[in-house]
Coordinates of C-alpha atoms in Angstrom, one line a residue:
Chain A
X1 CA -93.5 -0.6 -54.5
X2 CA -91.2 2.3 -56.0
X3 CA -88.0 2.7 -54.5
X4 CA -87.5 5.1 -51.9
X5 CA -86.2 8.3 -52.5
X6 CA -82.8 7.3 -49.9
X7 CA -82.0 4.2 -52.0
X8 CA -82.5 6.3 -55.3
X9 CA -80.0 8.4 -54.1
X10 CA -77.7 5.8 -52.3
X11 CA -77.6 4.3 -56.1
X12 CA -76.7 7.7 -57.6
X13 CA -74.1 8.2 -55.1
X14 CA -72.9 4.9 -56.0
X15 CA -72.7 5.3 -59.1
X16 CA -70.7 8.7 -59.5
X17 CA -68.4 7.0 -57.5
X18 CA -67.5 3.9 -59.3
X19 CA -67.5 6.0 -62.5
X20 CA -64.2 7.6 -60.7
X21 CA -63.1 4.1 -59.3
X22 CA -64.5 1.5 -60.1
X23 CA -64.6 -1.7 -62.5
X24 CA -67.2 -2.1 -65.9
X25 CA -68.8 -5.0 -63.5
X26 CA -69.4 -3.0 -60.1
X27 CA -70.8 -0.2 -62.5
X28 CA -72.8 -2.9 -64.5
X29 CA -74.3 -4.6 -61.4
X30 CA -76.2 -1.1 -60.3
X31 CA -78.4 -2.0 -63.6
X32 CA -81.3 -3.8 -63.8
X33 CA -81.9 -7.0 -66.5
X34 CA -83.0 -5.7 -69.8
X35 CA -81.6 -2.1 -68.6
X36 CA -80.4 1.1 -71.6
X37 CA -77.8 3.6 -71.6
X38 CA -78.1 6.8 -73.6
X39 CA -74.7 8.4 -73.3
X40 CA -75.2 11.0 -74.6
X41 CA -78.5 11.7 -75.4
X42 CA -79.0 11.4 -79.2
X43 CA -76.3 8.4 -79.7
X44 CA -76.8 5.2 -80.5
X45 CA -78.8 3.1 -77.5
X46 CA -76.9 0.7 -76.0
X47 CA -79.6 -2.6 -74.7
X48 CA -77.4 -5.5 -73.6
X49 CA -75.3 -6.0 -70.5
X50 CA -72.4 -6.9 -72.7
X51 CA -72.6 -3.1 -74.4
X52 CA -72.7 -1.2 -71.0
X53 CA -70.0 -3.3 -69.6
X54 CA -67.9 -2.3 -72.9
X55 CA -68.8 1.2 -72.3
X56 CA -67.9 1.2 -69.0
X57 CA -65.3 -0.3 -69.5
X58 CA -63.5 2.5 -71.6
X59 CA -63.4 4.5 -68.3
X60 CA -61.2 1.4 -66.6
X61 CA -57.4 2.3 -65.9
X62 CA -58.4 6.3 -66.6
X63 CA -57.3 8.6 -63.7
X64 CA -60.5 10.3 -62.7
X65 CA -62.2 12.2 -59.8
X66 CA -65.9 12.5 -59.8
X67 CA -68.2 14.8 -57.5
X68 CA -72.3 14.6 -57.5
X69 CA -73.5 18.4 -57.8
X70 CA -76.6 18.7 -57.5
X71 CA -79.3 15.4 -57.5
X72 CA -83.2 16.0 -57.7
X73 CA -85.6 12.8 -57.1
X74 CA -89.3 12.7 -58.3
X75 CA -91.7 9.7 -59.1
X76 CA -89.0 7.4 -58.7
X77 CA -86.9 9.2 -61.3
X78 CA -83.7 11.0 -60.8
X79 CA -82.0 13.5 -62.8
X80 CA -78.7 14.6 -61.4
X81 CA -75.7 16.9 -62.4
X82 CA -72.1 15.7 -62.1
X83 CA -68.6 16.4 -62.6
X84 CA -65.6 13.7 -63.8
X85 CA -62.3 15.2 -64.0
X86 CA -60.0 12.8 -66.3
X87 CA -56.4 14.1 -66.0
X88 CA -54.2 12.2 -69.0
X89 CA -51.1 13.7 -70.4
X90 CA -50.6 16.1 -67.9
X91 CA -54.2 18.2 -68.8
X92 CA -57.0 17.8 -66.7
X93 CA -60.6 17.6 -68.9
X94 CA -63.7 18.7 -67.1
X95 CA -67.2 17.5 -68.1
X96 CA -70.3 17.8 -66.2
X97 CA -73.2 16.0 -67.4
X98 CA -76.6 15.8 -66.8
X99 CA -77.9 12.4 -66.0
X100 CA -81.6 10.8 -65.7
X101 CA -82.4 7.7 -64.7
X102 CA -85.3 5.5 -64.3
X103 CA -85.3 2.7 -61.8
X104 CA -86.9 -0.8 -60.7
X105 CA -88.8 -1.7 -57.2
X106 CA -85.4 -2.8 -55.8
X107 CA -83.4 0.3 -56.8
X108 CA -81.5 -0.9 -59.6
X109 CA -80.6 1.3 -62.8
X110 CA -83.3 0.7 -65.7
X111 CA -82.5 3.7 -67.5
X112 CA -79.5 6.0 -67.4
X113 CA -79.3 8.8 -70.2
X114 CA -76.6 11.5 -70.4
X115 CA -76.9 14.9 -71.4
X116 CA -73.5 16.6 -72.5
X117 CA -71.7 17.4 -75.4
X118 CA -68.4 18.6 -76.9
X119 CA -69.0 22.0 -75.9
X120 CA -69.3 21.4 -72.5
X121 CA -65.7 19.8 -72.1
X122 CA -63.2 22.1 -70.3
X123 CA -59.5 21.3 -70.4
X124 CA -56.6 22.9 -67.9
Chain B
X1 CA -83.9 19.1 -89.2
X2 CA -84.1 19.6 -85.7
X3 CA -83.7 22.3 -84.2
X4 CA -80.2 23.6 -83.9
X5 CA -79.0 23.9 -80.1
X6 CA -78.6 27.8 -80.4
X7 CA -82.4 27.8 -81.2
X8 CA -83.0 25.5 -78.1
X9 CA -80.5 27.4 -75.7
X10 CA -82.6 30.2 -76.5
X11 CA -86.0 28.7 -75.9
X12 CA -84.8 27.4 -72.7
X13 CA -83.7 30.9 -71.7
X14 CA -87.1 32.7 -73.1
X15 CA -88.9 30.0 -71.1
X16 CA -87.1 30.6 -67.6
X17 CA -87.5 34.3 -68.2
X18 CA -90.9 33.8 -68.5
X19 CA -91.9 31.5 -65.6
X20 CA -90.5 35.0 -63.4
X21 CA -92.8 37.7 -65.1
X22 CA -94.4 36.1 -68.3
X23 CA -98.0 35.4 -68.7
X24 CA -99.5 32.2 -68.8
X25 CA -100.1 32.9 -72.8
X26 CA -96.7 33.6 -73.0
X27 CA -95.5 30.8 -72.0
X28 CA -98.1 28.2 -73.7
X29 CA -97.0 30.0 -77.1
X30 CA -93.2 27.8 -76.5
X31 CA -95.2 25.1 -76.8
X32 CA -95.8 23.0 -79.9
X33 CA -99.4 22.0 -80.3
X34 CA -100.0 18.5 -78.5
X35 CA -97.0 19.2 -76.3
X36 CA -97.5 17.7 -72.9
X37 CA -96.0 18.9 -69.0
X38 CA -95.0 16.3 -66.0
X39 CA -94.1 19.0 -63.7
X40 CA -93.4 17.4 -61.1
X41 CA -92.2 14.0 -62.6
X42 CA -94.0 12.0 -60.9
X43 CA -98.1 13.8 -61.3
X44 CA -100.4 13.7 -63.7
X45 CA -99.2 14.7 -67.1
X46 CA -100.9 17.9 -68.4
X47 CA -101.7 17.1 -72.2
X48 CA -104.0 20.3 -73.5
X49 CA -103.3 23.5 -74.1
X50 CA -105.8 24.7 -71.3
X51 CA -104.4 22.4 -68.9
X52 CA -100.7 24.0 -69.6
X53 CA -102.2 27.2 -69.4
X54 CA -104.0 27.0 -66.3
X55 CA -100.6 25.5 -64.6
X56 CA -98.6 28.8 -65.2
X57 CA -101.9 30.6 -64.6
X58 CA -101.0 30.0 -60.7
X59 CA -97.2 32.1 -61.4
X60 CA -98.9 34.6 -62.5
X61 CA -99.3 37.9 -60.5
X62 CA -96.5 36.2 -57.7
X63 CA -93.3 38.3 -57.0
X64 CA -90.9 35.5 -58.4
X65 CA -86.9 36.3 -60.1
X66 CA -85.7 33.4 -62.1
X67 CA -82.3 32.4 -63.2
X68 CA -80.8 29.6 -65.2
X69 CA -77.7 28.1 -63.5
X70 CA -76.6 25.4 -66.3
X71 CA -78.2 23.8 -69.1
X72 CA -76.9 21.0 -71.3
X73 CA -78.2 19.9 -74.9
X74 CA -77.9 16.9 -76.8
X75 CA -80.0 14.9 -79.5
X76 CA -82.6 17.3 -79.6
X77 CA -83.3 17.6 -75.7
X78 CA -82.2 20.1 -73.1
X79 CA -82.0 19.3 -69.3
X80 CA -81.5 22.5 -66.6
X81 CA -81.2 23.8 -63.5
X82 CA -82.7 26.5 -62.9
X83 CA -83.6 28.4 -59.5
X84 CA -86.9 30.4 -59.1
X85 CA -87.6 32.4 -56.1
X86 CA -90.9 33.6 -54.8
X87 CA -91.4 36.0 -52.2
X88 CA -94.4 36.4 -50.6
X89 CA -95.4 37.6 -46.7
X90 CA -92.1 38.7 -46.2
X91 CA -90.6 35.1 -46.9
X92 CA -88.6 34.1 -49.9
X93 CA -89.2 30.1 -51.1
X94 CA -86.4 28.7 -52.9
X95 CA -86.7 25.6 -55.7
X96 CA -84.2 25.1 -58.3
X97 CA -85.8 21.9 -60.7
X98 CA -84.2 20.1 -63.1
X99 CA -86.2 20.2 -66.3
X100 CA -85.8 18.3 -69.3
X101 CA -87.4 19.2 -72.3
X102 CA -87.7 17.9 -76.1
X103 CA -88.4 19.9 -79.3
X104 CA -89.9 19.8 -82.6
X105 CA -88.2 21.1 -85.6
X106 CA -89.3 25.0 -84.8
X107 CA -87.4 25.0 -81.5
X108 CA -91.3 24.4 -80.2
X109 CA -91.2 22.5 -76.5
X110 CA -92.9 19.0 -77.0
X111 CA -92.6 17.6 -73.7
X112 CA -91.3 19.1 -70.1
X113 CA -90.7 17.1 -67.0
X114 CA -89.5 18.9 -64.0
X115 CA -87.6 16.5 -61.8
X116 CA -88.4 18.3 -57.6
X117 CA -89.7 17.0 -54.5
X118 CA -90.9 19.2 -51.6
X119 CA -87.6 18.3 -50.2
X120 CA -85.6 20.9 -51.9
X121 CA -87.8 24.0 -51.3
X122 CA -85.2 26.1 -48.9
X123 CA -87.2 29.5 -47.2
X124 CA -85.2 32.3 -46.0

């Protein structure tokens, strides 16, 4: 059986969260064996736990704030709209992605794919 | 070459002013031929022409006002929020989707997959 709706969301709430605070292996652990990452959309595919865990990992040691906007669940797919604030240097950068992602019978991630670009980046 | 994300932005914005007082023909003619709708993710995909036509066939003739509140674009694809409200017997109904869509070369829509539930209709 799908996972419900609530766990979908419970796992999306997760996730923007450890994005902020969390480690490459807390992130890592809300995806499924065998799971991709499409960040962002048009990029390279990344296929193995050791290559989300990398990406993720880039994020590790970064001051950042994250806030989920606006989440929408459907046939046990969700597509969601986020905000990570990374202030370095004394300048805050602002970027709001789209995210979709697919998900198993136990509500782990089996697909996460990221729709942003450049242009979308704010700095103050 | 794919179609440059200018072009897109402006499909996506042709295509949310449409859903408020286009015609069903209108519509269908942002489609590239073969292009199929999941709206919502979740139900039957809608793989014709005359299938996609007879979905927007049902906005037709309603009192609706549509606006986008942010789209991003990346590889190709667009994903969106947009709100549509309907009023009808004195009662406005609220749904704001998230759509993603994909594009041919032209700009043309290949595929849209509208990512609501029930659960976020809102009437006032």
């Amino acid at each position: 059986m799908a996972a419900s709706n609530e766990r979908i969301r419970e796992v999306v709430e997760s996730y923007v969260a450890l994005v902020a605070s969390g480690t490459a292996a807390e992130i890592v652990d809300l995806f499924a064996p065998g799971a991709t990452v499409e960040d962002p959309v048009g990029s390279a595919v990344r296929t193995t736990r050791e290559e989300i865990a990398a990406f993720y990992g880039t994020l590790e040691g970064l001051q950042q704030e994250t806030r989920l906007v606006e989440c929408r669940i459907a046939g046990g797919e969700a597509a969601f709209h986020f905000e990570v604030r990374t202030t370095t240097d004394g300048a805050t950068f602002t970027l709001a992605p789209f995210d979709v992602m697919t998900f198993d019978d136990e509500g782990r991630i089996t697909s996460m794919r990221a729709f942003w670009s450049d242009a979308d980046m704010t700095v103050s």
